[in-house]
Coordinates of C-alpha atoms in Angstrom, one line a residue:
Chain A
X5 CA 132.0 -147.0 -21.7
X6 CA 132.1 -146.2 -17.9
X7 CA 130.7 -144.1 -15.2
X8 CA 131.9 -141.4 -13.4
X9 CA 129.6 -139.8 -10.6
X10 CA 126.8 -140.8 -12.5
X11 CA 127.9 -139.7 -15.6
X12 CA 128.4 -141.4 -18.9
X13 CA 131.5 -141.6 -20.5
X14 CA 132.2 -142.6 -23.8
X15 CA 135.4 -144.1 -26.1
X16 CA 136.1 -143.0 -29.3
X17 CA 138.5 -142.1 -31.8
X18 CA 139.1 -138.8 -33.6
X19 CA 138.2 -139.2 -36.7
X20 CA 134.8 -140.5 -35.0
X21 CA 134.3 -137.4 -34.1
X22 CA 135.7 -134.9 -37.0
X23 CA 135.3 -136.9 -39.8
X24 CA 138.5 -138.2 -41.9
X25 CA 141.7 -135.9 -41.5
X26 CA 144.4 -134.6 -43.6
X27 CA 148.0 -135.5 -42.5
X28 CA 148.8 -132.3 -41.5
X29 CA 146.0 -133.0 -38.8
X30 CA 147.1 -136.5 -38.1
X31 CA 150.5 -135.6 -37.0
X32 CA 149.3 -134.6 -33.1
X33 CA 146.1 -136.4 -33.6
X34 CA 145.3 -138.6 -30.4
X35 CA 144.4 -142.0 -31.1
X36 CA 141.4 -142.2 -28.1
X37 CA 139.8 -140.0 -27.0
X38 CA 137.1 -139.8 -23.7
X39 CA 133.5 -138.2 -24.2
X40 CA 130.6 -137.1 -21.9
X41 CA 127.7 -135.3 -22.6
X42 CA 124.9 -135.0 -25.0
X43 CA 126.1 -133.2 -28.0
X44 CA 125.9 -135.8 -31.3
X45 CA 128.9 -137.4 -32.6
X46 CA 130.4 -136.8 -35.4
X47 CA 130.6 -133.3 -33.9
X48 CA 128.2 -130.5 -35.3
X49 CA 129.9 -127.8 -37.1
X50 CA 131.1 -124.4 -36.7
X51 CA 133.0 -124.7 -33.7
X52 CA 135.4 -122.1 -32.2
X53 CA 137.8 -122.1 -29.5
X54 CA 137.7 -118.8 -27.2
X55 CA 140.8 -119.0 -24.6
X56 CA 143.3 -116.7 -23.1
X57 CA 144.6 -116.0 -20.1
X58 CA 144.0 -117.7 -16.2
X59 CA 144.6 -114.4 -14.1
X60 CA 142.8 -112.3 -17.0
X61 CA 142.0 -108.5 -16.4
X62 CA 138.4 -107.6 -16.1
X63 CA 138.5 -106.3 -19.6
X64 CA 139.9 -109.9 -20.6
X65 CA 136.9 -111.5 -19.2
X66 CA 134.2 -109.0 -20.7
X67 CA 135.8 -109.4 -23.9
X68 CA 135.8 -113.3 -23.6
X69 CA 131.8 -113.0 -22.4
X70 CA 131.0 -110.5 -25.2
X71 CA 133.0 -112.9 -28.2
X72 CA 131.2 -115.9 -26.5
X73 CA 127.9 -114.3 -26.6
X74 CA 128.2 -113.2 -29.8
X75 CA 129.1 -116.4 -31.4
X76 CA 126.7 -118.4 -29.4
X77 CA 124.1 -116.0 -30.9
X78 CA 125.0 -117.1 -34.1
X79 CA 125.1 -121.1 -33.6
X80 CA 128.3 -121.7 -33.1
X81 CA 129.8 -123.8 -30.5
X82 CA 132.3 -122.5 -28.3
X83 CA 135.5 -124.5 -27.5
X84 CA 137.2 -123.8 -24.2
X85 CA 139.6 -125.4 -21.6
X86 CA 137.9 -125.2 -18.6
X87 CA 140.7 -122.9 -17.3
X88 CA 140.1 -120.1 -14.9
X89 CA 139.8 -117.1 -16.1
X90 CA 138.4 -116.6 -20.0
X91 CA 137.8 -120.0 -20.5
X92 CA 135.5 -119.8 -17.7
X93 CA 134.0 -116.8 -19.0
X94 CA 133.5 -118.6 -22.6
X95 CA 132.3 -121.1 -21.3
X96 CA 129.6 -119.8 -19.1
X97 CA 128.6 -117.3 -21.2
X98 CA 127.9 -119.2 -23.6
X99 CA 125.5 -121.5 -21.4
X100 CA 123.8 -118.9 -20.1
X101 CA 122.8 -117.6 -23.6
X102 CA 122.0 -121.1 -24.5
X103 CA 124.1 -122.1 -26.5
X104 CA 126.4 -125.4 -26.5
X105 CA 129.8 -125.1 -25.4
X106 CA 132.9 -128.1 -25.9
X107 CA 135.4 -128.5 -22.7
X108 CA 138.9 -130.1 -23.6
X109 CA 139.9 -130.6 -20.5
X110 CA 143.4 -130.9 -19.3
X111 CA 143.1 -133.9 -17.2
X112 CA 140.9 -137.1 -17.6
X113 CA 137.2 -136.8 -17.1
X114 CA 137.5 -138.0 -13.5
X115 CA 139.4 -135.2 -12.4
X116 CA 138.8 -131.9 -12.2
X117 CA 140.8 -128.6 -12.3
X118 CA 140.5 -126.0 -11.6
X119 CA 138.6 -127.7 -8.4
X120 CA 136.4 -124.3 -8.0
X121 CA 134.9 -125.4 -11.7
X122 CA 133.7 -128.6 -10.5
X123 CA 130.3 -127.4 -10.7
X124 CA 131.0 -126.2 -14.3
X125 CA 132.2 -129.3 -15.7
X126 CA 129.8 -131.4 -14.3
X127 CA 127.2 -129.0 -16.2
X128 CA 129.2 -129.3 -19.4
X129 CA 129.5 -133.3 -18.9
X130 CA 125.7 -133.5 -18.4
X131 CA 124.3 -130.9 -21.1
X132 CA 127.1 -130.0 -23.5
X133 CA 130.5 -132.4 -23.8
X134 CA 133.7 -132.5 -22.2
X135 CA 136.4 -134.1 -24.2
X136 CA 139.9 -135.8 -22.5
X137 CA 142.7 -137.6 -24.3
X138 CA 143.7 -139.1 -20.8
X139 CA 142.1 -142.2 -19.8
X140 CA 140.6 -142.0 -16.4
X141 CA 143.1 -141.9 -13.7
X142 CA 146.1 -140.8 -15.9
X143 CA 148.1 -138.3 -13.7
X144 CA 147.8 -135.0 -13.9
X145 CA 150.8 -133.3 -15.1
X146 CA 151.7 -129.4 -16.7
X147 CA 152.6 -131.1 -20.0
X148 CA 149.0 -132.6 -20.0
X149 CA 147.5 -129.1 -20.2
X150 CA 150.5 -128.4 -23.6
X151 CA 149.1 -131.6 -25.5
X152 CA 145.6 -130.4 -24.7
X153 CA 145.8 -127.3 -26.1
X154 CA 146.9 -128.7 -29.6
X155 CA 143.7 -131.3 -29.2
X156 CA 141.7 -127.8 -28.5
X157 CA 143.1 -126.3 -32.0
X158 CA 142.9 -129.3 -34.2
X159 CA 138.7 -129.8 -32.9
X160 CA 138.2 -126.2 -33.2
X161 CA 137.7 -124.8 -37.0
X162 CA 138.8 -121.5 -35.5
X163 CA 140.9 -120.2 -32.9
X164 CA 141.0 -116.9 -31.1
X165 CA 143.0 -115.6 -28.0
X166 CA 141.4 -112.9 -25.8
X167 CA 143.9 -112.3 -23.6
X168 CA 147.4 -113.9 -23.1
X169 CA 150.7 -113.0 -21.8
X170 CA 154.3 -114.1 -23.2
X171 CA 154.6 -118.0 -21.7
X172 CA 150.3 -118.4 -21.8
X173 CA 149.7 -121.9 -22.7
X174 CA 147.5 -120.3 -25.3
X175 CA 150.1 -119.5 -27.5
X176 CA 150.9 -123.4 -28.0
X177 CA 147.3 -123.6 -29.4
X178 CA 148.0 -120.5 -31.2
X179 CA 150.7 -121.8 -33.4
X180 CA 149.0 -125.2 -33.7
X181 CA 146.3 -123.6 -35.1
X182 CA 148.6 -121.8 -37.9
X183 CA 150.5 -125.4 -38.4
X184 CA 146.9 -126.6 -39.0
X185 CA 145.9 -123.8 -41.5
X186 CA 142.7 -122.8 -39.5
X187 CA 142.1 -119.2 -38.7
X188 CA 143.9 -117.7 -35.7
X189 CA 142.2 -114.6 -34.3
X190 CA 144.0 -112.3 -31.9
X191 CA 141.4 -110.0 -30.1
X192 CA 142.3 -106.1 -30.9
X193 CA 143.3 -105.2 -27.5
X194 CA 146.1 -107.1 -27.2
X195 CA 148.1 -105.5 -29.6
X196 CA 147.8 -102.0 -27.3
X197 CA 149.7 -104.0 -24.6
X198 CA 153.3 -103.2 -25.7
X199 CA 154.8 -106.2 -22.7
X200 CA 153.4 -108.3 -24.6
X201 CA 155.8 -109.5 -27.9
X202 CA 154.1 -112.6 -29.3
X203 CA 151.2 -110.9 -31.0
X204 CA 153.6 -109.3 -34.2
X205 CA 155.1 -113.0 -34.6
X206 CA 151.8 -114.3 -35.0
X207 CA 150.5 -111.7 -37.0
X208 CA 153.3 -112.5 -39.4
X209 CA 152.7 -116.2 -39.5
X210 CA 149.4 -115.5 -40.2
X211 CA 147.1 -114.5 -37.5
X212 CA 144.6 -112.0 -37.7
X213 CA 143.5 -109.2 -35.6
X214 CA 139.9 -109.4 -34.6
X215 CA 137.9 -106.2 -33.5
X216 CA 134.4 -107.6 -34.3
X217 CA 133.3 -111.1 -33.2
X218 CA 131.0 -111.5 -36.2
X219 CA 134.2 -111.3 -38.8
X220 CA 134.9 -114.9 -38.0
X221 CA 131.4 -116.0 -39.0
X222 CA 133.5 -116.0 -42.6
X223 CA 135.8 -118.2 -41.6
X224 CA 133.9 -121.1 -40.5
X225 CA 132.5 -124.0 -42.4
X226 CA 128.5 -124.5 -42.3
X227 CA 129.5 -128.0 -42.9
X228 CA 131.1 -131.3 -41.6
X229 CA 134.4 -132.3 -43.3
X230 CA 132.8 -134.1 -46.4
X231 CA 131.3 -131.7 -48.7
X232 CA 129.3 -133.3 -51.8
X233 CA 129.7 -131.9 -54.8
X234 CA 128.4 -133.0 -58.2
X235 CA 130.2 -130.8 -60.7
Chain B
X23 CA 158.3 -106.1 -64.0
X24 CA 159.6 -108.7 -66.7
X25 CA 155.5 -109.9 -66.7
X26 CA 152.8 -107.1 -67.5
X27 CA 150.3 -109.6 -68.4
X28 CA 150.0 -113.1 -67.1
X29 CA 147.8 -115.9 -68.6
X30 CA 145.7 -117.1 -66.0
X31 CA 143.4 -120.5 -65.4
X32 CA 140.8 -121.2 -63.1
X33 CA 138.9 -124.8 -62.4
X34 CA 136.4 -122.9 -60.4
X35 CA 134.5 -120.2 -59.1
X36 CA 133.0 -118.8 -55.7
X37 CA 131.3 -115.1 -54.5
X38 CA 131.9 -113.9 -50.8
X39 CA 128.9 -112.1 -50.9
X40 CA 126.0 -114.2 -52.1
X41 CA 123.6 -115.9 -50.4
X42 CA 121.6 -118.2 -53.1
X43 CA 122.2 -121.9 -52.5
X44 CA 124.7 -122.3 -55.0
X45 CA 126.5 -119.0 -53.8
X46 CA 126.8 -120.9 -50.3
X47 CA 127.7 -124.0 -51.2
X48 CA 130.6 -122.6 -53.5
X49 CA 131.6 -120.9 -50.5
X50 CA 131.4 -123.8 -48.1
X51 CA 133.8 -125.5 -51.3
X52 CA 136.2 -122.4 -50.9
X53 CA 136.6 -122.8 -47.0
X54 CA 137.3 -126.9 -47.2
X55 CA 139.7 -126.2 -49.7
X56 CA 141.8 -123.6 -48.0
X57 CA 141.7 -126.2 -45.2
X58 CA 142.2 -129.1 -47.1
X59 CA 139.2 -131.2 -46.0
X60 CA 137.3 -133.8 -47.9
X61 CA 134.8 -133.9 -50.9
X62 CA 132.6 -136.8 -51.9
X63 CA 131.6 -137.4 -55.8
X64 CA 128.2 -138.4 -55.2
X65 CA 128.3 -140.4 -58.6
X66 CA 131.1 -142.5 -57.7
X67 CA 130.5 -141.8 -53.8
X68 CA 133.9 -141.7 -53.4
X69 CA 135.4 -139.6 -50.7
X70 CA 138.8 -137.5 -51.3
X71 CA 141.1 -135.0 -50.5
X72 CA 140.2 -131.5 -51.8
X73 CA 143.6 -131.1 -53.5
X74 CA 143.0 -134.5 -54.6
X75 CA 139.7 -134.2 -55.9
X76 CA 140.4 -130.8 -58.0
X77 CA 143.5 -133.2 -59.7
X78 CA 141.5 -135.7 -60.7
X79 CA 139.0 -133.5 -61.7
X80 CA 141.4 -131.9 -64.3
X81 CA 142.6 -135.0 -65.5
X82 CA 138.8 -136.7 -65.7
X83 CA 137.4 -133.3 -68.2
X84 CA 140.5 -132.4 -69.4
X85 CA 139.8 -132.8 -72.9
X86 CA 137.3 -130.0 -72.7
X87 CA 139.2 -128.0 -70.3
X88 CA 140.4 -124.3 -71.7
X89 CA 143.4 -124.5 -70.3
X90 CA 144.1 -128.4 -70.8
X91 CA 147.6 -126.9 -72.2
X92 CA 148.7 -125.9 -68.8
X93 CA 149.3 -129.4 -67.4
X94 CA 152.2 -131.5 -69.2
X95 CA 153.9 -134.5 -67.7
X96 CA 156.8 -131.8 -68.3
X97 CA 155.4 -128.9 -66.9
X98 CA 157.2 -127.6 -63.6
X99 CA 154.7 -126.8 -61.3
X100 CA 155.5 -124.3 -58.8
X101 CA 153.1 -123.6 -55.4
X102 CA 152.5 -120.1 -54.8
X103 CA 153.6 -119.1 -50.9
X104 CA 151.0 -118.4 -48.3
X105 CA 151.3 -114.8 -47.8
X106 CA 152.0 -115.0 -44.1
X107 CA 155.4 -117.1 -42.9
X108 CA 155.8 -120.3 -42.7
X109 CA 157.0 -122.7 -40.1
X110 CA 157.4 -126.4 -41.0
X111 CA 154.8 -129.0 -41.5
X112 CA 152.3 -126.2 -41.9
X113 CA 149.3 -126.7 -44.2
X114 CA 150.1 -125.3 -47.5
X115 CA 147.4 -125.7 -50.1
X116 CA 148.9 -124.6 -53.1
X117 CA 151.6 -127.1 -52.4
X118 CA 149.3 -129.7 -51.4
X119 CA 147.1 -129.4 -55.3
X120 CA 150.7 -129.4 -57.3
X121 CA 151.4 -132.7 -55.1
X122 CA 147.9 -134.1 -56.2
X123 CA 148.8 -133.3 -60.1
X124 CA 152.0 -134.5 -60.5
X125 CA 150.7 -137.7 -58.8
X126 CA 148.7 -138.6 -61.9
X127 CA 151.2 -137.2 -64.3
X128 CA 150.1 -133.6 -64.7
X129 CA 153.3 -131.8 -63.8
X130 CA 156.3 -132.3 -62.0
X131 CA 156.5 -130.4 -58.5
X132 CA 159.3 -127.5 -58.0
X133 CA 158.8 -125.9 -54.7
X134 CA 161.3 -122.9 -55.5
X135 CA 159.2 -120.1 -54.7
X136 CA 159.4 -118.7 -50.7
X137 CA 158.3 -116.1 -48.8
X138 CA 161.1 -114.0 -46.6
X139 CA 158.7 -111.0 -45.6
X140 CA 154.8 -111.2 -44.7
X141 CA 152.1 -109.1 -46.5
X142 CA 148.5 -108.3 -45.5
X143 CA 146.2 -111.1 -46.5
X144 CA 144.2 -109.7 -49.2
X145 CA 140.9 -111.4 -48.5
X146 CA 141.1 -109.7 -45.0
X147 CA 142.3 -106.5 -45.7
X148 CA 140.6 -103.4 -47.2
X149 CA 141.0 -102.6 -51.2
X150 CA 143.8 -99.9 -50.8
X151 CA 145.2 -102.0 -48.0
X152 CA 146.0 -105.1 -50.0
X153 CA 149.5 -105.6 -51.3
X154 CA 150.4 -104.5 -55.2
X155 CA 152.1 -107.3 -57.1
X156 CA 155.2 -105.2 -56.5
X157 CA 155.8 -105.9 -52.8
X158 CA 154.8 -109.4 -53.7
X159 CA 157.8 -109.4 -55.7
X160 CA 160.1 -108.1 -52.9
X161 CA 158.7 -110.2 -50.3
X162 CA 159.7 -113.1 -52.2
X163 CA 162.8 -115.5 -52.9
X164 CA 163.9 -117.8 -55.6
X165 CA 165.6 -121.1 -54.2
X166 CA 167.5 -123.7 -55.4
X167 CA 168.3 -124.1 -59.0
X168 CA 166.8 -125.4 -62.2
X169 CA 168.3 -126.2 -65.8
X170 CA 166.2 -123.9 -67.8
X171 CA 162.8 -125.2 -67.6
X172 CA 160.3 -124.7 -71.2
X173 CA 157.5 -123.9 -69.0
X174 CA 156.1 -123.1 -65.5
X175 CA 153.0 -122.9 -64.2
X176 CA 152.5 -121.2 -60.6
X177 CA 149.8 -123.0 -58.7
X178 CA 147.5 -121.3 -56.1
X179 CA 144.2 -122.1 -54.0
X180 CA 142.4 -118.7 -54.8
X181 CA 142.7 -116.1 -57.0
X182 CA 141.2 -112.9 -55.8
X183 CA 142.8 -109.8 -57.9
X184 CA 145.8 -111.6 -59.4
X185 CA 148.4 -109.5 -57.6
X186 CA 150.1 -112.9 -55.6
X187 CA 150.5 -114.5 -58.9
X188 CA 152.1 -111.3 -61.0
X189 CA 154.2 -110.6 -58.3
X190 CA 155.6 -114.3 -57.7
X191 CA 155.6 -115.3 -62.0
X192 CA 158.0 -111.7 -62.6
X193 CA 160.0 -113.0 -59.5
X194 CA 160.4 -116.0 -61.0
X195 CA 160.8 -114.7 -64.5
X196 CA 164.1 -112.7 -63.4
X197 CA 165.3 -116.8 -62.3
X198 CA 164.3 -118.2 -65.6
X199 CA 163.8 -115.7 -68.1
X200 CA 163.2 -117.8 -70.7
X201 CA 160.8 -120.2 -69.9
X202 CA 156.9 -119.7 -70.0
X203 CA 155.4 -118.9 -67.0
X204 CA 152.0 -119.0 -66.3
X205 CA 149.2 -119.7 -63.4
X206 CA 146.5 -122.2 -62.6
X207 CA 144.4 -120.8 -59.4
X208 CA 141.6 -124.1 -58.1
X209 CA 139.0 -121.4 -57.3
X210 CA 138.2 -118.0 -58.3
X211 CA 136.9 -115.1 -56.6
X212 CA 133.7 -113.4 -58.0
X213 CA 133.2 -109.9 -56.0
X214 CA 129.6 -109.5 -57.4
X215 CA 127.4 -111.9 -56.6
X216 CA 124.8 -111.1 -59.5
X217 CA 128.1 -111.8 -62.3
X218 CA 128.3 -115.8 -60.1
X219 CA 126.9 -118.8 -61.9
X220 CA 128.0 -121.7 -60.4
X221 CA 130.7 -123.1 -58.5
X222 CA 132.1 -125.7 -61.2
X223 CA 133.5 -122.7 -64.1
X224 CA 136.5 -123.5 -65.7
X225 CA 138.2 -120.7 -67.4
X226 CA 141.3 -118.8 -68.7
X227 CA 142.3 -115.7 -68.9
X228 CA 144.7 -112.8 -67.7
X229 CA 146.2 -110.9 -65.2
X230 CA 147.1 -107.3 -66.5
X231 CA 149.4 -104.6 -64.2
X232 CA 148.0 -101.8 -64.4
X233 CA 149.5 -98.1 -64.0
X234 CA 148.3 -97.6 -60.5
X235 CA 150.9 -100.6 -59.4
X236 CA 147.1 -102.7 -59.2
X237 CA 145.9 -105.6 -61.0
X238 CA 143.0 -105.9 -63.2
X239 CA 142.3 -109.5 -63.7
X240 CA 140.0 -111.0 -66.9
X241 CA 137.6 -112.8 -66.4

């Protein structure tokens, strides 16, 4: 354990907080992981990452507020990166309609960035829970924010991208997400955005095209990863 | 098709609709199984892979099983493809449960079977949007070779209509046209929730084509 500004911090490993894991999961699987905030561990379930784009459209970000909303509505905890842009939008949204929101941050729970959501992740480190597989003072590097985003699929039981052009770092979590076998949403809108080519790859790999936030409700588990079953 | 009619078996059984308790928790099974997540026998408080769990499962009841037939230490099992792509080291399921029975000497594992063009994913697309088991057939490949097998049993996750399986046992059927194929599904769709019972409901039965190009699959 440790403190950083006055906030607890916490040292565990993954399967502390998921539960056991297949080997598809281990492959990426960090071994230690850094925690602050007050949701339990193991992690309560459904959880679903919401990301997308930093410079998103004003559409982007009302769609990311409206999904966020309308999961949060339903108990289910939002996932995000604490990026500008959507994952800003998730992730506020979501606190404002009282739900509980998961940050995977980027860079180790020391550091912030973006800076301007300093406020924001000091929220989500007090009240919700911020997650970093860098130990405190690790550098901060662009690849930091690649191995994050496979950390963001593998915690999430769903995934869905709200906005993203053709070298988003949300495509890396995209396809991790597919590797994984978890349920990869792309928001409708997207696919009216003919710059954009990823969406028909992913669509044949086995993403789906969301138009209504509710339709992943089926998706997710209303469980943790051991189910009991007395046959 | 070579296959009008395919034998089908089923370990268990699951609604999409229902909402008793047993309704949900069959669901809840359905969703860790498609992600291959754990399941603890509360008897033996054990705590195992899904795939691994609905092997051992087999092999613990098999003597009253319907379908006990189906798995022979000779029996080539072959996993059904996802029906999206597939890049390496992705989660396949149906792979994954043929792994976990020919680990305790139900089968032996032939991964011949892939997929070379994407369809719609029936449990997400409308009725008259969801692929016939004839462009199953096309979007699928036969690799690799095999000496004339006596019998092969296609191994899936779900069942749903039947139209995967059809389409995949005739495209292997024109590979090995004289061996005995049949299919072995871990869960079964119910699509009314008032015809559900419970989720442990092992059964057999068949997948017919009918002349619309659909399925119509017993029970």
């Amino acid at each position: 354990m440790g403190m950083q500004k006055g906030i607890k911090t916490s040292d565990y490993n993954l399967e502390d907080l998921l539960g056991p894991l297949n080997e598809v999961e281990e492959k990426y699987a960090p071994k230690r992981l850094f925690v602050s905030g007050e949701l339990p561990i193991p992690l309560p379930s459904p959880r679903t990452a919401i990301i997308g784009s930093r410079k998103a459209s004003p559409e982007g970000l009302k769609a990311a507020s409206y999904i966020a909303k309308t999961l949060a509505k339903k108990g289910v905890i939002v996932v995000s990166g604490l990026a500008e842009g959507i994952d800003t939008s998730a992730h506020e949204t979501t606190i404002e309609e009282g739900g509980h929101t998961i940050a995977v941050l980027g860079t180790s729970l020391d550091k912030v960035y973006p800076q301007k959501n300093s406020l924001l992740q000091e929220i989500i480190m007090l009240h919700h829970l911020a997650i970093s597989q860098f130990p405190t003072g690790y550098p901060t590097q662009r690849k930091n924010f690649v191995i994050r985003n496979r950390l963001m699929a593998l915690i999430s039981d769903a995934s869905i991208i709200v906005e993203a052009g053709n070298t988003s770092g949300s495509l890396h979590q995209g396809w991790e997400a597919l590797r994984l076998g978890r349920p990869l949403f792309i928001w409708h809108s997207i696919m009216k955005n003919s710059s954009v080519i990823w969406p028909k790859k992913m669509l044949d790999y086995g993403a789906m095209v969301l138009s209504d936030p509710e339709e992943v409700l089926d998706h997710l588990p209303s469980h943790g990863r051991i189910l009991k079953v007395a046959p | 098709m070579r296959i009008p009619k395919l034998q089908f078996s089923a370990l268990l059984s699951y609604t999409p609709r229902g909402y008793s308790p047993s309704a949900l928790h069959a669901r809840d099974f359905m969703i860790a199984l498609k992600n291959e997540r754990f399941v603890e026998d509360p008897t033996s408080a054990k705590v195992v892979l899904m795939s691994k769990w609905v092997a051992e499962t087999i092999q613990r009841d098999r003597a009253k099983l319907p379908f006990s037939s189906f798995f022979q230490p000779n029996t080539i099992l072959v996993p059904t493809p996802k029906s999206s792509l597939m890049k390496p080291d992705t989660l396949w399921v149906p792979m994954r449960i043929a792994s976990a029975l020919a680990r305790i000497g139900l089968g032996k594992v032939l991964p011949c079977l892939t997929r070379i063009k994407s369809v719609p994913k029936a449990a997400s697309s409308l009725p008259k949007d969801r692929p016939t088991p004839a462009e199953h057939y096309k979007s699928l490949r036969v690799d690799g070779s095999l000496s004339k097998p006596d019998e092969i049993v296609l191994v899936d996750d779900i069942i749903t209509r039947g139209s995967t399986l059809l389409g995949a046992a005739n495209r292997l059927a024109d590979a090995f046209p004289q061996t005995r194929i049949r299919a072995f599904a871990a869960i079964r769709t119910i699509s009314n929730p008032g015809e559900f019972d419970k989720l442990y409901d092992p059964c057999i039965g068949t997948i017919e084509l009918r002349e619309s190009g659909d399925t119509l699959r017993r029970p």
